[in-house]
PDB file of C-alpha atoms and ligand atoms in Angstrom:
ATOM      1  CA  MET U   1      77.797  10.762  -5.343  1.00  0.00           C
ATOM      2  CA  ALA U   2      74.529  12.456  -6.246  1.00  0.00           C
ATOM      3  CA  GLN U   3      73.024  15.070  -3.940  1.00  0.00           C
ATOM      4  CA  ARG U   4      69.642  13.575  -3.199  1.00  0.00           C
ATOM      5  CA  ARG U   5      67.106  16.046  -1.833  1.00  0.00           C
ATOM      6  CA  PRO U   6      65.517  14.529   1.290  1.00  0.00           C
ATOM      7  CA  LEU U   7      61.809  13.754   0.993  1.00  0.00           C
ATOM      8  CA  VAL U   8      59.330  13.244   3.823  1.00  0.00           C
ATOM      9  CA  VAL U   9      55.883  11.947   2.892  1.00  0.00           C
ATOM     10  CA  ALA U  10      52.876  11.890   5.216  1.00  0.00           C
ATOM     11  CA  ASN U  11      50.575   8.928   4.643  1.00  0.00           C
ATOM     12  CA  TRP U  12      47.417   9.728   6.559  1.00  0.00           C
ATOM     13  CA  LYS U  13      45.798   6.407   5.591  1.00  0.00           C
ATOM     14  CA  MET U  14      42.048   6.305   6.388  1.00  0.00           C
ATOM     15  CA  ASN U  15      42.243   8.849   9.192  1.00  0.00           C
ATOM     16  CA  GLY U  16      40.880  12.308   9.846  1.00  0.00           C
ATOM     17  CA  SER U  17      37.766  14.350   9.242  1.00  0.00           C
ATOM     18  CA  LEU U  18      37.227  17.719   7.647  1.00  0.00           C
ATOM     19  CA  THR U  19      37.389  19.156  11.145  1.00  0.00           C
ATOM     20  CA  SER U  20      40.640  17.474  12.119  1.00  0.00           C
ATOM     21  CA  ILE U  21      42.571  17.880   8.856  1.00  0.00           C
ATOM     22  CA  ARG U  22      42.166  21.667   8.702  1.00  0.00           C
ATOM     23  CA  PRO U  23      44.326  22.437  11.748  1.00  0.00           C
ATOM     24  CA  LEU U  24      46.702  19.656  10.760  1.00  0.00           C
ATOM     25  CA  LEU U  25      47.293  21.184   7.316  1.00  0.00           C
ATOM     26  CA  GLU U  26      47.615  24.626   8.807  1.00  0.00           C
ATOM     27  CA  GLY U  27      50.070  23.466  11.458  1.00  0.00           C
ATOM     28  CA  VAL U  28      52.266  21.736   8.901  1.00  0.00           C
ATOM     29  CA  CYS U  29      52.172  24.723   6.521  1.00  0.00           C
ATOM     30  CA  ASN U  30      53.096  27.147   9.291  1.00  0.00           C
ATOM     31  CA  GLY U  31      55.844  24.934  10.645  1.00  0.00           C
ATOM     32  CA  LEU U  32      57.502  24.408   7.282  1.00  0.00           C
ATOM     33  CA  GLN U  33      57.554  27.928   5.992  1.00  0.00           C
ATOM     34  CA  GLU U  34      61.305  27.994   5.561  1.00  0.00           C
ATOM     35  CA  GLY U  35      61.695  24.332   4.855  1.00  0.00           C
ATOM     36  CA  CYS U  36      62.785  24.423   1.231  1.00  0.00           C
ATOM     37  CA  ASP U  37      65.961  22.398   1.689  1.00  0.00           C
ATOM     38  CA  ILE U  38      63.833  19.278   1.952  1.00  0.00           C
ATOM     39  CA  GLU U  39      60.771  18.199   0.025  1.00  0.00           C
ATOM     40  CA  VAL U  40      57.576  17.398   1.932  1.00  0.00           C
ATOM     41  CA  ALA U  41      54.414  15.767   0.615  1.00  0.00           C
ATOM     42  CA  ILE U  42      51.074  14.930   2.168  1.00  0.00           C
ATOM     43  CA  CYS U  43      48.898  12.024   1.057  1.00  0.00           C
ATOM     44  CA  PRO U  44      45.419  12.506   2.526  1.00  0.00           C
ATOM     45  CA  PRO U  45      42.394  10.289   1.875  1.00  0.00           C
ATOM     46  CA  TYR U  46      41.021  10.965  -1.629  1.00  0.00           C
ATOM     47  CA  VAL U  47      38.002  12.917  -0.410  1.00  0.00           C
ATOM     48  CA  TYR U  48      40.215  15.490   1.302  1.00  0.00           C
ATOM     49  CA  LEU U  49      42.470  16.127  -1.707  1.00  0.00           C
ATOM     50  CA  ALA U  50      40.543  19.214  -2.795  1.00  0.00           C
ATOM     51  CA  GLU U  51      40.678  20.721   0.679  1.00  0.00           C
ATOM     52  CA  ALA U  52      44.374  19.937   0.990  1.00  0.00           C
ATOM     53  CA  ALA U  53      45.149  21.261  -2.509  1.00  0.00           C
ATOM     54  CA  GLU U  54      43.531  24.566  -1.589  1.00  0.00           C
ATOM     55  CA  LYS U  55      45.488  24.848   1.682  1.00  0.00           C
ATOM     56  CA  LEU U  56      48.808  23.878   0.100  1.00  0.00           C
ATOM     57  CA  LYS U  57      48.539  25.927  -3.073  1.00  0.00           C
ATOM     58  CA  ASN U  58      50.848  28.753  -2.003  1.00  0.00           C
ATOM     59  CA  THR U  59      53.348  26.546  -0.227  1.00  0.00           C
ATOM     60  CA  ASP U  60      56.204  24.245  -1.283  1.00  0.00           C
ATOM     61  CA  ILE U  61      54.408  21.259   0.232  1.00  0.00           C
ATOM     62  CA  LYS U  62      53.345  18.753  -2.406  1.00  0.00           C
ATOM     63  CA  LEU U  63      50.250  16.638  -2.558  1.00  0.00           C
ATOM     64  CA  GLY U  64      50.117  12.904  -3.198  1.00  0.00           C
ATOM     65  CA  SER U  65      47.624  10.070  -3.274  1.00  0.00           C
ATOM     66  CA  GLN U  66      47.698   6.877  -1.246  1.00  0.00           C
ATOM     67  CA  ASN U  67      46.750   4.728  -4.209  1.00  0.00           C
ATOM     68  CA  SER U  68      45.833   5.094  -7.861  1.00  0.00           C
ATOM     69  CA  SER U  69      44.046   2.869 -10.365  1.00  0.00           C
ATOM     70  CA  HIS U  70      45.957   0.894 -12.965  1.00  0.00           C
ATOM     71  CA  LEU U  71      43.152   1.682 -15.419  1.00  0.00           C
ATOM     72  CA  GLU U  72      42.575   4.825 -17.393  1.00  0.00           C
ATOM     73  CA  SER U  73      38.810   5.322 -17.090  1.00  0.00           C
ATOM     74  CA  GLY U  74      35.539   3.460 -17.465  1.00  0.00           C
ATOM     75  CA  ALA U  75      33.116   1.270 -15.562  1.00  0.00           C
ATOM     76  CA  PHE U  76      35.263   0.595 -12.502  1.00  0.00           C
ATOM     77  CA  THR U  77      33.061   1.496  -9.559  1.00  0.00           C
ATOM     78  CA  GLY U  78      34.912   2.977  -6.626  1.00  0.00           C
ATOM     79  CA  GLU U  79      38.218   3.461  -8.445  1.00  0.00           C
ATOM     80  CA  ILE U  80      40.129   6.731  -8.836  1.00  0.00           C
ATOM     81  CA  SER U  81      42.286   7.269 -11.906  1.00  0.00           C
ATOM     82  CA  ALA U  82      45.732   8.800 -12.067  1.00  0.00           C
ATOM     83  CA  ASP U  83      44.415  11.568 -14.353  1.00  0.00           C
ATOM     84  CA  MET U  84      41.802  12.516 -11.740  1.00  0.00           C
ATOM     85  CA  LEU U  85      44.550  12.742  -9.139  1.00  0.00           C
ATOM     86  CA  LYS U  86      46.582  14.953 -11.436  1.00  0.00           C
ATOM     87  CA  ASP U  87      43.476  17.130 -11.784  1.00  0.00           C
ATOM     88  CA  PHE U  88      43.577  17.669  -8.022  1.00  0.00           C
ATOM     89  CA  SER U  89      47.213  18.816  -8.045  1.00  0.00           C
ATOM     90  CA  CYS U  90      48.738  15.517  -6.962  1.00  0.00           C
ATOM     91  CA  VAL U  91      52.433  15.238  -7.696  1.00  0.00           C
ATOM     92  CA  PHE U  92      53.046  11.819  -6.133  1.00  0.00           C
ATOM     93  CA  ALA U  93      51.076   8.560  -6.000  1.00  0.00           C
ATOM     94  CA  ILE U  94      51.911   5.836  -3.511  1.00  0.00           C
ATOM     95  CA  VAL U  95      51.690   2.448  -5.223  1.00  0.00           C
ATOM     96  CA  GLY U  96      52.001  -0.994  -3.701  1.00  0.00           C
ATOM     97  CA  HIS U  97      51.663  -0.016  -0.065  1.00  0.00           C
ATOM     98  CA  SER U  98      51.797  -3.224   1.963  1.00  0.00           C
ATOM     99  CA  GLU U  99      48.277  -2.626   3.280  1.00  0.00           C
ATOM    100  CA  ARG U 100      47.034  -2.596  -0.329  1.00  0.00           C
ATOM    101  CA  ARG U 101      49.034  -5.712  -1.115  1.00  0.00           C
ATOM    102  CA  ALA U 102      47.927  -7.612   1.997  1.00  0.00           C
ATOM    103  CA  LEU U 103      44.331  -6.431   2.512  1.00  0.00           C
ATOM    104  CA  TYR U 104      43.235  -5.805  -1.084  1.00  0.00           C
ATOM    105  CA  GLY U 105      45.145  -8.538  -2.865  1.00  0.00           C
ATOM    106  CA  GLU U 106      47.383  -6.287  -4.947  1.00  0.00           C
ATOM    107  CA  THR U 107      49.933  -8.439  -6.725  1.00  0.00           C
ATOM    108  CA  ASP U 108      53.409  -7.445  -7.887  1.00  0.00           C
ATOM    109  CA  ASN U 109      52.058  -7.249 -11.440  1.00  0.00           C
ATOM    110  CA  LEU U 110      49.117  -5.043 -10.514  1.00  0.00           C
ATOM    111  CA  VAL U 111      51.446  -2.737  -8.597  1.00  0.00           C
ATOM    112  CA  ALA U 112      53.672  -2.548 -11.681  1.00  0.00           C
ATOM    113  CA  GLU U 113      50.659  -1.546 -13.789  1.00  0.00           C
ATOM    114  CA  LYS U 114      49.729   1.133 -11.254  1.00  0.00           C
ATOM    115  CA  PHE U 115      53.281   2.455 -11.379  1.00  0.00           C
ATOM    116  CA  MET U 116      53.102   2.648 -15.173  1.00  0.00           C
ATOM    117  CA  ARG U 117      49.689   4.337 -15.260  1.00  0.00           C
ATOM    118  CA  ALA U 118      50.724   6.876 -12.622  1.00  0.00           C
ATOM    119  CA  GLN U 119      53.743   7.857 -14.723  1.00  0.00           C
ATOM    120  CA  ASP U 120      51.604   8.029 -17.866  1.00  0.00           C
ATOM    121  CA  ALA U 121      49.534  10.647 -16.049  1.00  0.00           C
ATOM    122  CA  ALA U 122      52.719  12.516 -15.066  1.00  0.00           C
ATOM    123  CA  LEU U 123      52.539  11.505 -11.405  1.00  0.00           C
ATOM    124  CA  VAL U 124      55.687  10.397  -9.603  1.00  0.00           C
ATOM    125  CA  PRO U 125      55.082   6.925  -8.185  1.00  0.00           C
ATOM    126  CA  ILE U 126      56.300   6.153  -4.686  1.00  0.00           C
ATOM    127  CA  LEU U 127      56.791   2.406  -4.993  1.00  0.00           C
ATOM    128  CA  CYS U 128      56.543   0.579  -1.659  1.00  0.00           C
ATOM    129  CA  VAL U 129      58.463  -2.631  -1.127  1.00  0.00           C
ATOM    130  CA  GLY U 130      59.059  -4.643   2.011  1.00  0.00           C
ATOM    131  CA  GLU U 131      59.136  -8.069   3.581  1.00  0.00           C
ATOM    132  CA  GLN U 132      56.975  -9.771   6.176  1.00  0.00           C
ATOM    133  CA  LEU U 133      58.432 -10.883   9.495  1.00  0.00           C
ATOM    134  CA  HIS U 134      58.551 -14.570   8.545  1.00  0.00           C
ATOM    135  CA  GLU U 135      60.343 -13.672   5.314  1.00  0.00           C
ATOM    136  CA  ARG U 136      62.975 -11.721   7.238  1.00  0.00           C
ATOM    137  CA  GLU U 137      63.358 -14.526   9.740  1.00  0.00           C
ATOM    138  CA  SER U 138      63.870 -17.079   7.010  1.00  0.00           C
ATOM    139  CA  GLY U 139      66.515 -14.898   5.348  1.00  0.00           C
ATOM    140  CA  ASP U 140      64.350 -14.033   2.338  1.00  0.00           C
ATOM    141  CA  THR U 141      64.280 -10.237   2.683  1.00  0.00           C
ATOM    142  CA  GLU U 142      66.439  -9.545  -0.356  1.00  0.00           C
ATOM    143  CA  ALA U 143      64.644 -12.110  -2.526  1.00  0.00           C
ATOM    144  CA  VAL U 144      61.268 -10.538  -1.709  1.00  0.00           C
ATOM    145  CA  ILE U 145      62.451  -7.013  -2.446  1.00  0.00           C
ATOM    146  CA  GLU U 146      64.107  -8.158  -5.655  1.00  0.00           C
ATOM    147  CA  ARG U 147      60.902  -9.883  -6.807  1.00  0.00           C
ATOM    148  CA  GLN U 148      58.817  -6.767  -6.039  1.00  0.00           C
ATOM    149  CA  LEU U 149      61.234  -4.473  -7.882  1.00  0.00           C
ATOM    150  CA  ASN U 150      61.745  -6.781 -10.842  1.00  0.00           C
ATOM    151  CA  ALA U 151      58.012  -6.938 -11.534  1.00  0.00           C
ATOM    152  CA  VAL U 152      58.076  -3.175 -12.095  1.00  0.00           C
ATOM    153  CA  ILE U 153      61.386  -3.111 -13.984  1.00  0.00           C
ATOM    154  CA  GLU U 154      60.110  -5.807 -16.358  1.00  0.00           C
ATOM    155  CA  LEU U 155      56.942  -3.867 -17.164  1.00  0.00           C
ATOM    156  CA  VAL U 156      58.168  -0.293 -17.383  1.00  0.00           C
ATOM    157  CA  GLY U 157      61.900  -0.633 -18.004  1.00  0.00           C
ATOM    158  CA  ILE U 158      64.682   0.698 -15.832  1.00  0.00           C
ATOM    159  CA  ALA U 159      64.629   4.200 -17.342  1.00  0.00           C
ATOM    160  CA  ALA U 160      61.231   4.839 -15.724  1.00  0.00           C
ATOM    161  CA  PHE U 161      62.879   4.805 -12.300  1.00  0.00           C
ATOM    162  CA  LYS U 162      64.498   8.159 -13.081  1.00  0.00           C
ATOM    163  CA  ASN U 163      61.162   9.644 -12.222  1.00  0.00           C
ATOM    164  CA  ALA U 164      60.140   7.595  -9.222  1.00  0.00           C
ATOM    165  CA  VAL U 165      60.705   7.197  -5.504  1.00  0.00           C
ATOM    166  CA  ILE U 166      61.098   3.918  -3.640  1.00  0.00           C
ATOM    167  CA  ALA U 167      59.914   3.370  -0.078  1.00  0.00           C
ATOM    168  CA  TYR U 168      61.322   0.455   1.876  1.00  0.00           C
ATOM    169  CA  GLU U 169      58.761  -0.491   4.495  1.00  0.00           C
ATOM    170  CA  PRO U 170      59.358  -3.713   6.399  1.00  0.00           C
ATOM    171  CA  ILE U 171      55.804  -4.914   7.032  1.00  0.00           C
ATOM    172  CA  TRP U 172      56.614  -6.004  10.575  1.00  0.00           C
ATOM    173  CA  ALA U 173      57.535  -2.407  11.423  1.00  0.00           C
ATOM    174  CA  ILE U 174      54.405  -0.696  10.064  1.00  0.00           C
ATOM    175  CA  GLY U 175      52.115   0.631  12.751  1.00  0.00           C
ATOM    176  CA  THR U 176      53.604  -1.809  15.260  1.00  0.00           C
ATOM    177  CA  GLY U 177      55.932   0.487  17.147  1.00  0.00           C
ATOM    178  CA  LYS U 178      58.788  -1.823  16.076  1.00  0.00           C
ATOM    179  CA  THR U 179      61.253   0.049  13.904  1.00  0.00           C
ATOM    180  CA  ALA U 180      63.989  -1.526  11.869  1.00  0.00           C
ATOM    181  CA  THR U 181      67.323  -0.554  13.358  1.00  0.00           C
ATOM    182  CA  PRO U 182      69.154   2.088  11.328  1.00  0.00           C
ATOM    183  CA  GLU U 183      71.592  -0.655  10.269  1.00  0.00           C
ATOM    184  CA  GLN U 184      68.787  -2.957   9.120  1.00  0.00           C
ATOM    185  CA  ALA U 185      67.261  -0.135   7.100  1.00  0.00           C
ATOM    186  CA  GLN U 186      70.623   0.838   5.598  1.00  0.00           C
ATOM    187  CA  GLU U 187      71.333  -2.761   4.617  1.00  0.00           C
ATOM    188  CA  VAL U 188      68.131  -3.046   2.572  1.00  0.00           C
ATOM    189  CA  HIS U 189      68.404   0.477   1.132  1.00  0.00           C
ATOM    190  CA  ALA U 190      71.943  -0.280  -0.050  1.00  0.00           C
ATOM    191  CA  PHE U 191      70.690  -3.540  -1.555  1.00  0.00           C
ATOM    192  CA  VAL U 192      67.925  -1.716  -3.461  1.00  0.00           C
ATOM    193  CA  ARG U 193      70.410   0.823  -4.801  1.00  0.00           C
ATOM    194  CA  LEU U 194      72.828  -1.911  -5.817  1.00  0.00           C
ATOM    195  CA  LEU U 195      70.097  -3.840  -7.580  1.00  0.00           C
ATOM    196  CA  LEU U 196      69.140  -0.737  -9.568  1.00  0.00           C
ATOM    197  CA  ALA U 197      72.795   0.083 -10.234  1.00  0.00           C
ATOM    198  CA  ARG U 198      73.171  -3.227 -12.063  1.00  0.00           C
ATOM    199  CA  HIS U 199      70.917  -1.670 -14.707  1.00  0.00           C
ATOM    200  CA  ASP U 200      71.782   2.024 -14.477  1.00  0.00           C
ATOM    201  CA  ASP U 201      74.456   3.424 -12.199  1.00  0.00           C
ATOM    202  CA  ALA U 202      73.580   7.102 -12.442  1.00  0.00           C
ATOM    203  CA  MET U 203      69.878   6.532 -11.891  1.00  0.00           C
ATOM    204  CA  ALA U 204      70.577   4.320  -8.867  1.00  0.00           C
ATOM    205  CA  ASP U 205      72.766   7.040  -7.409  1.00  0.00           C
ATOM    206  CA  GLY U 206      70.081   9.682  -7.855  1.00  0.00           C
ATOM    207  CA  ILE U 207      66.891   7.863  -6.859  1.00  0.00           C
ATOM    208  CA  ARG U 208      65.446   8.611  -3.451  1.00  0.00           C
ATOM    209  CA  ILE U 209      64.820   5.632  -1.198  1.00  0.00           C
ATOM    210  CA  LEU U 210      62.592   6.402   1.787  1.00  0.00           C
ATOM    211  CA  TYR U 211      62.274   4.342   4.930  1.00  0.00           C
ATOM    212  CA  GLY U 212      58.852   3.703   6.439  1.00  0.00           C
ATOM    213  CA  GLY U 213      57.649   1.827   9.494  1.00  0.00           C
ATOM    214  CA  SER U 214      57.045   3.415  12.901  1.00  0.00           C
ATOM    215  CA  VAL U 215      59.219   6.455  12.212  1.00  0.00           C
ATOM    216  CA  LYS U 216      58.817   9.010  14.993  1.00  0.00           C
ATOM    217  CA  ALA U 217      60.544  12.217  15.989  1.00  0.00           C
ATOM    218  CA  ALA U 218      62.529  10.196  18.532  1.00  0.00           C
ATOM    219  CA  ASN U 219      64.058   7.753  16.026  1.00  0.00           C
ATOM    220  CA  ALA U 220      64.012   9.775  12.784  1.00  0.00           C
ATOM    221  CA  THR U 221      67.480  11.322  13.056  1.00  0.00           C
ATOM    222  CA  GLU U 222      69.370   8.056  13.478  1.00  0.00           C
ATOM    223  CA  ILE U 223      67.471   6.423  10.608  1.00  0.00           C
ATOM    224  CA  PHE U 224      67.814   9.415   8.286  1.00  0.00           C
ATOM    225  CA  ASN U 225      71.532   9.613   9.070  1.00  0.00           C
ATOM    226  CA  MET U 226      72.167   6.352   7.235  1.00  0.00           C
ATOM    227  CA  ALA U 227      73.928   6.824   3.897  1.00  0.00           C
ATOM    228  CA  ASP U 228      71.237   5.350   1.655  1.00  0.00           C
ATOM    229  CA  VAL U 229      68.165   6.626   3.517  1.00  0.00           C
ATOM    230  CA  ASP U 230      66.810   9.733   1.796  1.00  0.00           C
ATOM    231  CA  GLY U 231      63.805  10.492   3.977  1.00  0.00           C
ATOM    232  CA  GLY U 232      60.706   8.741   5.218  1.00  0.00           C
ATOM    233  CA  LEU U 233      57.161   7.607   4.541  1.00  0.00           C
ATOM    234  CA  ILE U 234      55.355   8.456   7.735  1.00  0.00           C
ATOM    235  CA  GLY U 235      52.039   6.946   8.844  1.00  0.00           C
ATOM    236  CA  GLY U 236      50.854   7.361  12.438  1.00  0.00           C
ATOM    237  CA  ALA U 237      53.301  10.115  13.379  1.00  0.00           C
ATOM    238  CA  SER U 238      52.159  12.271  10.451  1.00  0.00           C
ATOM    239  CA  LEU U 239      48.811  12.837  12.192  1.00  0.00           C
ATOM    240  CA  ASP U 240      50.504  14.809  14.976  1.00  0.00           C
ATOM    241  CA  ILE U 241      51.707  18.268  13.954  1.00  0.00           C
ATOM    242  CA  ASP U 242      54.717  18.457  16.277  1.00  0.00           C
ATOM    243  CA  GLU U 243      55.828  14.890  15.632  1.00  0.00           C
ATOM    244  CA  PHE U 244      55.617  15.374  11.893  1.00  0.00           C
ATOM    245  CA  LEU U 245      57.404  18.722  11.916  1.00  0.00           C
ATOM    246  CA  ASN U 246      60.197  17.286  14.025  1.00  0.00           C
ATOM    247  CA  ILE U 247      60.559  14.375  11.609  1.00  0.00           C
ATOM    248  CA  CYS U 248      60.813  16.881   8.743  1.00  0.00           C
ATOM    249  CA  HIS U 249      63.477  18.799  10.651  1.00  0.00           C
ATOM    250  CA  ALA U 250      65.391  15.562  11.244  1.00  0.00           C
ATOM    251  CA  ALA U 251      65.401  14.975   7.467  1.00  0.00           C
ATOM    252  CA  ARG U 252      67.394  18.150   6.945  1.00  0.00           C
ATOM    253  CA  GLY U 253      70.468  16.209   7.950  1.00  0.00           C
ATOM    254  CA  CYS U 254      69.843  13.386   5.445  1.00  0.00           C
TER     255      CYS U 254
HETATM  256  P1  PGA C 301      53.611   3.928  10.316  1.00  0.00           P
HETATM  257  O1  PGA C 301      53.144   3.680   8.799  1.00  0.00           O
HETATM  258  O2  PGA C 301      54.525   5.101  10.295  1.00  0.00           O
HETATM  259  O3  PGA C 301      52.321   4.186  11.072  1.00  0.00           O
HETATM  260  O4  PGA C 301      54.284   2.674  10.761  1.00  0.00           O
HETATM  261  C1  PGA C 301      54.027   3.845   7.733  1.00  0.00           C
HETATM  262  C2  PGA C 301      53.345   3.468   6.454  1.00  0.00           C
HETATM  263  O5  PGA C 301      52.560   2.516   6.452  1.00  0.00           O
HETATM  264  O6  PGA C 301      53.538   4.113   5.402  1.00  0.00           O
END
């Protein structure tokens, strides 16, 4: 089995101010000084990328974006291109976060285009997939995840997943305080890996699949201990220095 390096990604969403992100960045940098056995990335709001890039430049902590346009450049008011993100030292780009899908109408196809464009700009996409509560309750979890993944596989081909990360985020667990049980997470993570393995065994074995949805220091260890969970995508808890650092420490055992 492949040795997958654990990855913990902070998704700050639309939170923070110049005043509040400075100590947060500093606290995370100081706390992770010897943390090279895991990979850590921070995805701040776009306008704080420059500030974060400056603070992170002599550390191992990577920078990522929360979104990225599917278009290259042009008259698209309010959009940010993948090349611009690369310009600001981004390594990762989250695509298809459920808040983008639900609140901004992002379809599976649009998410696939974002994935492709991000890779064209040499960013590593973090592709979010996940089901709504009613889909889980009606037994459709796997069908939903399969549909979301297939849209990307059909557009970019399976080989593109060699340079990508997947985040399983059950929508009913995001920001709700309800976490999937470790077993529920493992079940879906194993399904994702199996689905990819049907196309490419070695890639499926090597790809990192993160869990996201109300991960906290108190529940991180048991989730990260599951065989197919390779780290986490952390929203609310990433805004608290101690919580986030403890989650990163928990990932060491992944
Ligand atoms: P949460 O968010 O940790 O606040 O639930 C996770 C996410 O949306 O990526």
